[in-house]
């Protein structure tokens, strides 16, 4: 069974059909790329998966269970984590605290436990800190732990979003243009990180404009154009697909 | 640079503790009022400072606590201090009921609704709602608090009750700030979408922020009722909410020392300039405007939290 199944998803904004009857599946353990020209509806698909938007039609199944009506934080708790295309960190808080936000849904201490400093609260806090540091190390930004998030370079802010997402212990991670604003060197490091995420047993779905990254990192691609799913297959198949070349890849060769 | 804040805080505490032995009753009472405002400011700080919710109706929760104490004490003669947790509870439960439908409102909309809340509360009290609030005359004859048979009645007695409670509040709220709960409030203040997307139930935390703030304001109301022995709706008007709002904004949103300083400046300083009574609000307004332009974070903005260094040997290969 696929980890994620999108079934005939449709999302309209007024008269605009941003996502038009899109269906595809993400197999367990895969790295899948979602590509397409600007405005094709890729980010909207992500926002539907994470519950930021509600679909007008269709359903979303995660591990066979419909998540269409769940609030975002519950979807995260089920094991879906995301990053944002337009970086959305907690800019005035430290890098470490940003990652601790991801640990939140795997911990429990509330206001009373905090005021009383109960033993379980202390243990939990120490464990969350260790985990946050480990995720910073995993993404290679542990040296910045005490810095304010907004002071990081663009590329490192993207990595911080990945670290925060991983801290929620997802089984499925969706990355919205993770290489946006990165230089070649940073992009190469990112590809390695994405592969290591998969080695941890986490399934990856990513949106990306950088064709090199997509072709190198993904084993399966889904192509959107004007909200519709126009092609699907391996990178080699997609590169050879007439319609895709016309709609998307062709543009680059002009 | 050397950090001499601990020295400053210690000196402040010593001075404050000695104050009632040197000041006359009038000035001790001023300090008592400052203490009450500090407690209220700290409770509003949870909502406004940490969660970033523009709540300008805090006096309503203060009133609920004070009236709970006044009504139960004058009707059933239950000792006032026993009523402190009950006053907190009543304010907290009412906050839960009131906040639930309004917490999804943003910024200025929430501001307007909470202003409405404090006005509705005041008007309900004036109109002698349920026939138990005594209308615009309020309730009198509230008994003095007693601790182990000792009757608290003079200002210097109240000084230790009020500032003792303020100290407990600082202790507990400091812990609250430096916890998963405190961080969650900050996440939702900084970026609600990102917080929700990181797995934080933002609606829940907004609600709990309101409840914690209201419980504390309710308990402060209990002390106020005991101190005054008479309470009336006019003590809980809109202006009172504005003062609390200013204390948090001026002192520093999310900063405990900032809020306490704010309470001294806004509730204490005007007493020093009594003779300029007519000009003091003008000066005040000018200072507030200058602050909002030149020091938007308040006089003493919060310091970054500190965390223990990671255990060595940790690193690669999170799983
Ligand atoms: N919240 C929204 N309100 C109105 N229109 C939107 C909204 N979000 C996206 N759109 C529109 O939907 C279309 C798809 O957008 P998006 O999913 O961001 O595309 P992509 O990520 O593929 O570049 C665009 O035309 C965009 O303007
Ligand atoms: Mg997009």
Short mmCIF file of N, CA, C and O in Angstrom, two decimals, chain A residues 52 71-73 76 82 84 88-93 96-98 100-102 104-105 107-111 114-117 121 124-125 129 133-135 137-138 164 168 196 200, chain B residues 171-176 178-181 183-184 186-191 193-202 205 208 212 216 297 305 307-310 315-319:
data_model
loop_
_atom_site.label_atom_id
_atom_site.label_comp_id
_atom_site.label_asym_id
_atom_site.label_seq_id
_atom_site.Cartn_x
_atom_site.Cartn_y
_atom_site.Cartn_z
N UNK A 52 -3.64 22.95 5.45
CA UNK A 52 -3.73 24.41 5.41
C UNK A 52 -4.91 24.87 4.56
O UNK A 52 -5.52 25.89 4.84
N UNK A 71 -7.12 18.82 11.47
CA UNK A 71 -6.37 20.07 11.57
C UNK A 71 -4.87 19.80 11.38
O UNK A 71 -4.40 18.68 11.62
N UNK A 72 -4.16 20.85 10.98
CA UNK A 72 -2.75 20.70 10.63
C UNK A 72 -1.92 20.03 11.72
O UNK A 72 -1.14 19.12 11.44
N UNK A 73 -2.08 20.47 12.98
CA UNK A 73 -1.22 19.91 14.02
C UNK A 73 -1.44 18.42 14.21
O UNK A 73 -0.53 17.69 14.57
N UNK A 76 0.48 16.63 11.49
CA UNK A 76 1.89 16.54 11.88
C UNK A 76 2.08 15.41 12.88
O UNK A 76 3.02 14.62 12.76
N UNK A 82 6.55 19.21 7.08
CA UNK A 82 6.75 19.98 5.86
C UNK A 82 7.74 21.11 6.06
O UNK A 82 8.04 21.51 7.18
N UNK A 84 8.43 25.13 4.13
CA UNK A 84 7.68 26.12 3.36
C UNK A 84 8.52 26.69 2.23
O UNK A 84 9.72 26.88 2.37
N UNK A 88 9.51 29.95 6.55
CA UNK A 88 8.71 30.37 7.71
C UNK A 88 9.32 29.83 8.97
O UNK A 88 8.88 28.82 9.51
N UNK A 89 10.32 30.52 9.46
CA UNK A 89 10.91 30.16 10.74
C UNK A 89 10.30 31.05 11.81
O UNK A 89 9.45 31.89 11.51
N UNK A 90 10.75 30.86 13.05
CA UNK A 90 10.41 31.79 14.11
C UNK A 90 11.61 32.73 14.20
O UNK A 90 12.59 32.43 14.89
N UNK A 91 11.57 33.84 13.46
CA UNK A 91 12.80 34.58 13.15
C UNK A 91 13.55 35.12 14.35
O UNK A 91 14.77 35.17 14.34
N UNK A 92 12.83 35.50 15.42
CA UNK A 92 13.51 36.12 16.56
C UNK A 92 13.97 35.09 17.58
O UNK A 92 14.57 35.44 18.59
N UNK A 93 13.64 33.83 17.37
CA UNK A 93 14.02 32.81 18.34
C UNK A 93 15.30 32.11 17.88
O UNK A 93 15.69 32.21 16.73
N UNK A 96 18.14 26.67 17.93
CA UNK A 96 17.77 25.51 18.74
C UNK A 96 16.28 25.52 19.06
O UNK A 96 15.60 24.49 18.95
N UNK A 97 15.76 26.68 19.43
CA UNK A 97 14.34 26.76 19.77
C UNK A 97 13.46 26.49 18.56
O UNK A 97 12.37 25.93 18.69
N UNK A 98 13.93 26.88 17.39
CA UNK A 98 13.18 26.57 16.19
C UNK A 98 13.03 25.06 16.03
O UNK A 98 11.95 24.58 15.69
N UNK A 100 13.24 22.88 18.45
CA UNK A 100 12.42 22.38 19.57
C UNK A 100 10.93 22.48 19.24
O UNK A 100 10.13 21.72 19.78
N UNK A 101 10.57 23.39 18.36
CA UNK A 101 9.17 23.48 17.94
C UNK A 101 8.73 22.17 17.32
O UNK A 101 7.61 21.70 17.53
N UNK A 102 9.63 21.55 16.56
CA UNK A 102 9.31 20.26 15.96
C UNK A 102 9.15 19.16 16.99
O UNK A 102 8.34 18.25 16.82
N UNK A 104 7.83 19.46 19.74
CA UNK A 104 6.65 19.72 20.56
C UNK A 104 5.62 18.60 20.52
O UNK A 104 5.10 18.18 21.56
N UNK A 105 5.33 18.10 19.32
CA UNK A 105 4.22 17.14 19.22
C UNK A 105 4.60 15.75 19.72
O UNK A 105 3.75 14.87 19.78
N UNK A 107 6.16 15.49 22.73
CA UNK A 107 6.32 15.68 24.18
C UNK A 107 4.98 16.13 24.75
O UNK A 107 4.05 16.42 24.01
N UNK A 108 4.88 16.18 26.08
CA UNK A 108 3.55 16.34 26.67
C UNK A 108 3.42 17.36 27.77
O UNK A 108 2.32 17.79 28.08
N UNK A 109 4.52 17.75 28.42
CA UNK A 109 4.41 18.58 29.63
C UNK A 109 3.65 19.87 29.35
O UNK A 109 3.92 20.58 28.40
N UNK A 110 2.68 20.17 30.20
CA UNK A 110 1.88 21.37 30.05
C UNK A 110 2.26 22.44 31.06
O UNK A 110 3.33 22.37 31.68
N UNK A 111 1.37 23.42 31.23
CA UNK A 111 1.67 24.57 32.09
C UNK A 111 1.93 24.16 33.54
O UNK A 111 2.88 24.63 34.17
N UNK A 114 5.17 22.39 34.03
CA UNK A 114 6.29 23.33 33.91
C UNK A 114 6.48 24.12 35.19
O UNK A 114 7.60 24.30 35.65
N UNK A 115 5.37 24.57 35.79
CA UNK A 115 5.49 25.37 37.02
C UNK A 115 6.02 24.54 38.16
O UNK A 115 6.76 25.02 39.01
N UNK A 116 5.65 23.26 38.19
CA UNK A 116 6.08 22.40 39.30
C UNK A 116 7.41 21.70 39.00
O UNK A 116 7.96 21.05 39.87
N UNK A 117 7.89 21.83 37.75
CA UNK A 117 9.13 21.13 37.35
C UNK A 117 9.09 19.66 37.78
O UNK A 117 9.98 19.18 38.49
N UNK A 121 8.78 16.04 33.49
CA UNK A 121 8.96 17.23 32.65
C UNK A 121 10.44 17.47 32.40
O UNK A 121 10.85 17.79 31.28
N UNK A 124 11.81 14.85 30.00
CA UNK A 124 11.30 15.10 28.66
C UNK A 124 12.02 16.27 28.00
O UNK A 124 12.40 16.22 26.83
N UNK A 125 12.24 17.32 28.77
CA UNK A 125 12.92 18.51 28.26
C UNK A 125 14.36 18.17 27.84
O UNK A 125 14.82 18.59 26.77
N UNK A 129 15.88 18.37 24.05
CA UNK A 129 17.08 19.14 23.73
C UNK A 129 18.10 18.28 22.98
O UNK A 129 18.67 18.70 21.99
N UNK A 133 19.40 18.92 19.15
CA UNK A 133 20.81 19.04 18.79
C UNK A 133 21.18 18.00 17.73
O UNK A 133 21.95 18.28 16.81
N UNK A 134 20.64 16.80 17.90
CA UNK A 134 20.96 15.74 16.94
C UNK A 134 20.46 16.11 15.54
O UNK A 134 21.15 15.87 14.54
N UNK A 135 19.28 16.71 15.45
CA UNK A 135 18.77 17.09 14.13
C UNK A 135 19.58 18.24 13.54
O UNK A 135 19.77 18.31 12.32
N UNK A 137 22.73 18.62 14.04
CA UNK A 137 23.95 17.96 13.57
C UNK A 137 23.67 17.24 12.25
O UNK A 137 24.47 17.28 11.31
N UNK A 138 22.53 16.61 12.17
CA UNK A 138 22.15 15.86 10.97
C UNK A 138 22.11 16.77 9.74
O UNK A 138 22.53 16.40 8.65
N UNK A 164 13.79 21.30 11.70
CA UNK A 164 12.57 21.45 12.50
C UNK A 164 11.54 20.40 12.10
O UNK A 164 10.88 19.79 12.95
N UNK A 168 9.98 16.50 14.36
CA UNK A 168 8.65 15.99 14.70
C UNK A 168 8.54 14.50 14.43
O UNK A 168 7.45 13.93 14.47
N UNK A 196 19.94 10.85 2.93
CA UNK A 196 20.07 10.31 4.29
C UNK A 196 18.74 10.34 5.04
O UNK A 196 18.50 9.54 5.94
N UNK A 200 16.81 6.99 6.72
CA UNK A 200 16.21 6.88 8.06
C UNK A 200 14.80 6.29 7.98
O UNK A 200 14.12 6.19 9.01
N UNK B 171 8.36 33.44 40.50
CA UNK B 171 9.01 32.13 40.54
C UNK B 171 8.32 31.15 39.57
O UNK B 171 8.97 30.52 38.74
N UNK B 172 7.00 31.08 39.67
CA UNK B 172 6.27 30.11 38.84
C UNK B 172 6.27 30.52 37.37
O UNK B 172 6.44 29.69 36.47
N UNK B 173 6.10 31.82 37.11
CA UNK B 173 6.03 32.26 35.72
C UNK B 173 7.40 32.19 35.03
O UNK B 173 7.48 32.00 33.82
N UNK B 174 8.45 32.33 35.82
CA UNK B 174 9.79 32.16 35.23
C UNK B 174 9.95 30.72 34.74
O UNK B 174 10.46 30.47 33.65
N UNK B 175 9.47 29.79 35.54
CA UNK B 175 9.52 28.39 35.12
C UNK B 175 8.64 28.14 33.90
O UNK B 175 9.00 27.40 33.00
N UNK B 176 7.48 28.79 33.93
CA UNK B 176 6.54 28.62 32.83
C UNK B 176 7.14 29.11 31.51
O UNK B 176 7.01 28.47 30.47
N UNK B 178 10.26 29.30 30.71
CA UNK B 178 11.36 28.46 30.26
C UNK B 178 10.92 27.01 30.18
O UNK B 178 11.47 26.14 30.84
N UNK B 179 9.92 26.77 29.38
CA UNK B 179 9.40 25.42 29.27
C UNK B 179 8.80 25.22 27.88
O UNK B 179 8.67 26.16 27.10
N UNK B 180 8.40 23.99 27.63
CA UNK B 180 7.72 23.66 26.39
C UNK B 180 6.49 24.55 26.20
O UNK B 180 6.21 25.02 25.11
N UNK B 181 5.77 24.79 27.30
CA UNK B 181 4.57 25.63 27.23
C UNK B 181 4.93 27.05 26.83
O UNK B 181 4.31 27.62 25.92
N UNK B 183 7.54 28.19 25.30
CA UNK B 183 8.01 28.26 23.91
C UNK B 183 6.84 28.18 22.95
O UNK B 183 6.80 28.91 21.95
N UNK B 184 5.88 27.30 23.26
CA UNK B 184 4.74 27.14 22.35
C UNK B 184 4.02 28.47 22.17
O UNK B 184 3.62 28.83 21.06
N UNK B 186 5.34 31.42 22.37
CA UNK B 186 6.19 32.27 21.53
C UNK B 186 6.14 31.85 20.06
O UNK B 186 6.13 32.70 19.17
N UNK B 187 6.07 30.55 19.81
CA UNK B 187 5.99 30.09 18.41
C UNK B 187 4.74 30.66 17.76
O UNK B 187 4.77 31.13 16.63
N UNK B 188 3.63 30.58 18.47
CA UNK B 188 2.40 31.03 17.83
C UNK B 188 2.37 32.55 17.69
O UNK B 188 1.76 33.08 16.77
N UNK B 189 3.07 33.25 18.59
CA UNK B 189 3.17 34.70 18.45
C UNK B 189 4.02 35.06 17.22
O UNK B 189 3.69 35.95 16.46
N UNK B 190 5.11 34.31 17.02
CA UNK B 190 6.03 34.65 15.94
C UNK B 190 5.44 34.32 14.57
O UNK B 190 5.61 35.08 13.63
N UNK B 191 4.85 33.16 14.43
CA UNK B 191 4.27 32.77 13.14
C UNK B 191 3.30 31.63 13.38
O UNK B 191 3.69 30.48 13.57
N UNK B 193 1.10 30.14 11.47
CA UNK B 193 1.05 29.08 10.45
C UNK B 193 2.22 28.12 10.62
O UNK B 193 2.05 26.90 10.56
N UNK B 194 3.40 28.68 10.85
CA UNK B 194 4.57 27.82 11.04
C UNK B 194 4.44 27.00 12.32
O UNK B 194 4.84 25.84 12.37
N UNK B 195 3.85 27.59 13.35
CA UNK B 195 3.67 26.87 14.61
C UNK B 195 2.72 25.69 14.41
O UNK B 195 3.04 24.56 14.78
N UNK B 196 1.60 25.96 13.79
CA UNK B 196 0.64 24.89 13.52
C UNK B 196 1.28 23.83 12.63
O UNK B 196 1.13 22.63 12.86
N UNK B 197 2.03 24.27 11.65
CA UNK B 197 2.71 23.36 10.73
C UNK B 197 3.83 22.57 11.37
O UNK B 197 4.29 21.58 10.82
N UNK B 198 4.29 23.02 12.54
CA UNK B 198 5.30 22.26 13.27
C UNK B 198 4.65 21.32 14.27
O UNK B 198 5.35 20.66 15.03
N UNK B 199 3.33 21.31 14.31
CA UNK B 199 2.64 20.36 15.17
C UNK B 199 2.09 20.95 16.45
O UNK B 199 1.76 20.22 17.38
N UNK B 200 1.99 22.27 16.52
CA UNK B 200 1.50 22.90 17.73
C UNK B 200 0.03 23.27 17.58
O UNK B 200 -0.36 23.92 16.60
N UNK B 201 -0.76 22.83 18.53
CA UNK B 201 -2.20 23.11 18.51
C UNK B 201 -2.39 24.57 18.95
O UNK B 201 -2.57 24.86 20.13
N UNK B 202 -2.35 25.47 17.99
CA UNK B 202 -2.30 26.90 18.34
C UNK B 202 -3.56 27.36 19.05
O UNK B 202 -3.49 28.15 19.99
N UNK B 205 -3.34 26.46 22.72
CA UNK B 205 -2.41 27.26 23.51
C UNK B 205 -2.90 28.68 23.73
O UNK B 205 -2.67 29.27 24.79
N UNK B 208 -5.34 28.30 26.59
CA UNK B 208 -4.71 28.06 27.89
C UNK B 208 -3.98 29.32 28.36
O UNK B 208 -3.94 29.62 29.55
N UNK B 212 -4.67 30.77 32.03
CA UNK B 212 -3.63 31.00 33.04
C UNK B 212 -3.63 32.48 33.45
O UNK B 212 -3.61 32.81 34.64
N UNK B 216 -4.75 34.01 37.31
CA UNK B 216 -3.91 34.87 38.14
C UNK B 216 -4.57 36.22 38.41
O UNK B 216 -4.51 36.74 39.52
N UNK B 297 10.54 47.38 21.68
CA UNK B 297 10.47 46.14 22.45
C UNK B 297 10.22 46.38 23.93
O UNK B 297 10.15 45.45 24.70
N UNK B 305 16.40 32.81 25.96
CA UNK B 305 16.48 31.71 26.92
C UNK B 305 17.84 31.04 26.79
O UNK B 305 18.46 31.06 25.75
N UNK B 307 20.05 27.47 27.27
CA UNK B 307 19.90 26.02 27.35
C UNK B 307 21.24 25.40 27.68
O UNK B 307 22.28 25.92 27.29
N UNK B 308 21.21 24.26 28.38
CA UNK B 308 22.48 23.59 28.67
C UNK B 308 23.14 23.17 27.36
O UNK B 308 22.47 22.87 26.37
N UNK B 309 24.47 23.19 27.36
CA UNK B 309 25.20 22.77 26.16
C UNK B 309 24.90 21.31 25.88
O UNK B 309 24.62 20.54 26.80
N UNK B 310 24.93 20.92 24.60
CA UNK B 310 24.64 19.53 24.28
C UNK B 310 25.69 18.60 24.89
O UNK B 310 26.85 18.97 25.00
N UNK B 315 25.53 13.93 18.17
CA UNK B 315 25.87 14.46 16.86
C UNK B 315 25.27 13.62 15.77
O UNK B 315 24.09 13.32 15.81
N UNK B 316 26.09 13.25 14.83
CA UNK B 316 25.65 12.55 13.63
C UNK B 316 24.62 11.46 13.92
O UNK B 316 24.63 10.81 14.96
N UNK B 317 23.75 11.30 12.96
CA UNK B 317 22.90 10.11 12.96
C UNK B 317 21.73 10.14 13.91
O UNK B 317 21.56 9.25 14.72
N UNK B 318 20.95 11.20 13.85
CA UNK B 318 19.71 11.19 14.60
C UNK B 318 18.81 10.12 14.02
O UNK B 318 18.93 9.77 12.85
N UNK B 319 17.98 9.58 14.83
CA UNK B 319 17.06 8.58 14.28
C UNK B 319 15.71 8.68 14.91
O UNK B 319 15.54 9.34 15.91
#
